[in-house]
């Protein structure tokens, strides 16, 4: 069934000039790009986005990284979008990511790993609403 997921092209990938290549991978994999924008977020806004990770030891480092430069939040649609995007992204640590995945090709480290993707329907709903207003998804 057609479903929507949320993704972010992270600051490391944007800095390295991989935005277009990653968008092309996403489209080639059959996702429709419903919404996209470029913006920079504050550390506080990154903390709000990643609130579920607040207790993790890497929380401060992660939110500093996510606020270190422009990002591209995306809303994507296809059948099974949530699991299929996770598969296309590859493992969190690019060293463990499968050949051909976005993280294998474009990520530099476990933190600076090029792309975010929602892990469940409830997370996707929260994350889409965090970055996009309803009229931007019409
Ligand atoms: P994801 O769902 O694959 O993005 O991974 P998680 O939800 O577990 O973690 C969220 C993000 O935190 C990851 O994408 C990384 O950017 C970062 N991260 C995860 N694990 C680590 C870690 O062990 N160390 C550091 N520095 N960052 C991490």
Tab-separated table of C-alpha atoms and ligand atoms in Angstrom:
chain	number	residue	atom	x	y	z
A	1	UNK	CA	0.000	0.000	0.000
A	2	UNK	CA	1.212	3.488	-0.834
A	3	UNK	CA	2.740	5.128	2.225
A	4	UNK	CA	4.720	8.231	3.093
A	5	UNK	CA	7.981	8.457	4.938
A	6	UNK	CA	10.274	11.244	6.049
A	7	UNK	CA	13.929	11.632	5.206
A	8	UNK	CA	16.727	14.156	5.658
A	9	UNK	CA	19.821	14.566	3.538
A	10	UNK	CA	22.193	15.367	6.410
A	11	UNK	CA	24.748	18.221	6.580
A	12	UNK	CA	27.765	16.026	5.729
A	13	UNK	CA	26.220	14.896	2.430
A	14	UNK	CA	25.069	18.414	1.538
A	15	UNK	CA	28.591	19.797	2.260
A	16	UNK	CA	30.181	17.144	0.058
A	17	UNK	CA	27.848	17.949	-2.864
A	18	UNK	CA	25.965	14.628	-2.755
A	19	UNK	CA	22.421	16.069	-2.591
A	20	UNK	CA	21.628	15.526	-6.277
A	21	UNK	CA	23.153	12.040	-6.356
A	22	UNK	CA	21.174	10.954	-3.287
A	23	UNK	CA	17.910	12.382	-4.680
A	24	UNK	CA	18.596	10.466	-7.903
A	25	UNK	CA	19.087	7.202	-5.940
A	26	UNK	CA	15.806	7.830	-4.144
A	27	UNK	CA	13.887	8.436	-7.383
A	28	UNK	CA	15.569	5.492	-9.115
A	29	UNK	CA	14.327	3.300	-6.247
A	30	UNK	CA	10.750	4.287	-7.089
A	31	UNK	CA	10.021	6.964	-4.506
A	32	UNK	CA	7.970	10.009	-5.464
A	33	UNK	CA	9.349	13.217	-3.937
A	34	UNK	CA	6.271	14.821	-2.388
A	35	UNK	CA	8.079	17.703	-0.657
A	36	UNK	CA	11.638	18.979	-0.359
A	37	UNK	CA	13.299	22.077	1.062
A	38	UNK	CA	16.733	23.315	2.073
A	39	UNK	CA	17.207	24.883	5.488
A	40	UNK	CA	19.513	25.117	8.484
A	41	UNK	CA	18.262	24.234	11.962
A	42	UNK	CA	19.420	25.350	15.404
A	43	UNK	CA	20.807	22.920	17.969
A	44	UNK	CA	17.569	23.333	19.920
A	45	UNK	CA	15.508	22.434	16.841
A	46	UNK	CA	17.737	19.375	16.259
A	47	UNK	CA	17.194	18.362	19.912
A	48	UNK	CA	13.425	18.543	19.384
A	49	UNK	CA	13.640	16.381	16.283
A	50	UNK	CA	15.818	13.732	17.991
A	51	UNK	CA	14.089	13.889	21.407
A	52	UNK	CA	13.787	10.069	21.543
A	53	UNK	CA	17.600	9.916	21.650
A	54	UNK	CA	17.972	12.457	24.496
A	55	UNK	CA	19.445	9.871	26.891
A	56	UNK	CA	22.009	8.540	24.393
A	57	UNK	CA	25.682	9.426	24.979
A	58	UNK	CA	25.986	10.821	21.432
A	59	UNK	CA	22.941	13.152	21.722
A	60	UNK	CA	24.919	16.390	22.078
A	61	UNK	CA	27.349	15.479	19.316
A	62	UNK	CA	24.509	14.376	17.002
A	63	UNK	CA	22.496	17.568	17.497
A	64	UNK	CA	25.603	19.750	17.021
A	65	UNK	CA	26.265	17.882	13.761
A	66	UNK	CA	22.660	18.189	12.557
A	67	UNK	CA	22.768	21.948	13.152
A	68	UNK	CA	26.199	22.383	11.520
A	69	UNK	CA	24.952	23.291	8.042
A	70	UNK	CA	22.107	23.111	5.543
A	71	UNK	CA	19.955	19.988	5.345
A	72	UNK	CA	17.280	18.818	2.892
A	73	UNK	CA	14.168	17.446	4.654
A	74	UNK	CA	12.085	15.274	2.302
A	75	UNK	CA	8.681	13.636	2.241
A	76	UNK	CA	8.698	10.502	0.085
A	77	UNK	CA	5.937	8.212	-1.142
A	78	UNK	CA	5.751	4.666	-2.525
A	79	UNK	CA	4.423	1.242	-1.546
A	80	UNK	CA	6.162	0.213	1.698
A	81	UNK	CA	8.051	3.509	1.770
A	82	UNK	CA	9.180	3.195	5.397
A	83	UNK	CA	10.947	-0.204	5.236
A	84	UNK	CA	12.076	0.331	1.642
A	85	UNK	CA	13.822	3.620	2.469
A	86	UNK	CA	15.551	1.977	5.470
A	87	UNK	CA	16.799	-0.743	3.112
A	88	UNK	CA	18.015	1.814	0.552
A	89	UNK	CA	19.814	3.799	3.315
A	90	UNK	CA	21.757	0.821	4.698
A	91	UNK	CA	23.052	0.259	8.243
A	92	UNK	CA	23.564	3.207	10.611
A	93	UNK	CA	27.320	2.582	10.540
A	94	UNK	CA	28.447	2.795	6.894
A	95	UNK	CA	31.142	0.213	7.666
A	96	UNK	CA	28.301	-2.304	8.093
A	97	UNK	CA	26.138	-1.042	5.221
A	98	UNK	CA	25.460	-3.280	2.250
A	99	UNK	CA	26.993	-2.586	-1.146
A	100	UNK	CA	24.879	-0.182	-3.229
A	101	UNK	CA	23.147	1.452	-0.256
A	102	UNK	CA	23.220	5.225	0.168
A	103	UNK	CA	25.257	5.056	3.378
A	104	UNK	CA	27.768	2.655	1.850
A	105	UNK	CA	28.313	5.063	-1.038
A	106	UNK	CA	28.006	8.483	0.603
A	107	UNK	CA	28.402	8.250	4.414
A	108	UNK	CA	31.652	8.960	6.231
A	109	UNK	CA	31.031	7.659	9.770
A	110	UNK	CA	28.392	6.281	12.155
A	111	UNK	CA	27.361	9.854	13.009
A	112	UNK	CA	27.950	11.658	9.711
A	113	UNK	CA	25.970	9.066	7.812
A	114	UNK	CA	24.428	11.107	4.984
A	115	UNK	CA	20.736	10.324	5.404
A	116	UNK	CA	17.920	9.943	7.927
A	117	UNK	CA	14.812	7.814	7.398
A	118	UNK	CA	11.811	7.262	9.671
A	119	UNK	CA	11.735	3.870	11.401
A	120	UNK	CA	7.941	3.481	11.871
A	121	UNK	CA	4.607	5.013	10.835
A	122	UNK	CA	4.193	7.010	14.083
A	123	UNK	CA	7.731	8.373	13.812
A	124	UNK	CA	7.134	9.336	10.181
A	125	UNK	CA	3.969	11.257	11.130
A	126	UNK	CA	5.810	13.187	13.872
A	127	UNK	CA	8.833	13.890	11.675
A	128	UNK	CA	6.807	15.045	8.637
A	129	UNK	CA	4.851	17.396	10.903
A	130	UNK	CA	8.067	18.707	12.471
A	131	UNK	CA	9.344	20.043	9.132
A	132	UNK	CA	6.337	20.481	6.829
A	133	UNK	CA	2.953	22.194	7.056
A	134	UNK	CA	-0.136	20.527	5.583
A	135	UNK	CA	-0.320	22.936	2.643
A	136	UNK	CA	3.194	21.922	1.573
A	137	UNK	CA	2.035	18.313	1.176
A	138	UNK	CA	-1.197	18.948	-0.732
B	1	LIG	P1	19.313	5.399	12.208
B	1	LIG	O1	17.860	5.063	12.428
B	1	LIG	O2	20.036	4.391	11.359
B	1	LIG	O3	19.522	6.815	11.706
B	1	LIG	O4	20.048	5.308	13.642
B	1	LIG	P2	19.581	5.714	15.116
B	1	LIG	O5	18.130	6.099	15.154
B	1	LIG	O6	20.045	4.626	16.043
B	1	LIG	O7	20.471	7.006	15.453
B	1	LIG	C1	20.146	8.270	14.966
B	1	LIG	C2	21.402	8.926	14.425
B	1	LIG	O8	22.318	9.127	15.519
B	1	LIG	C3	22.207	8.082	13.427
B	1	LIG	O9	21.719	8.161	12.112
B	1	LIG	C4	23.584	8.705	13.554
B	1	LIG	O10	23.678	9.958	12.864
B	1	LIG	C5	23.665	8.954	15.053
B	1	LIG	N1	24.259	7.825	15.777
B	1	LIG	C6	23.731	6.576	15.964
B	1	LIG	N2	24.541	5.797	16.693
B	1	LIG	C7	25.620	6.570	16.995
B	1	LIG	C8	26.807	6.335	17.741
B	1	LIG	O11	27.036	5.239	18.278
B	1	LIG	N3	27.697	7.382	17.839
B	1	LIG	C9	27.452	8.598	17.258
B	1	LIG	N4	28.376	9.574	17.399
B	1	LIG	N5	26.340	8.856	16.554
B	1	LIG	C10	25.434	7.853	16.411
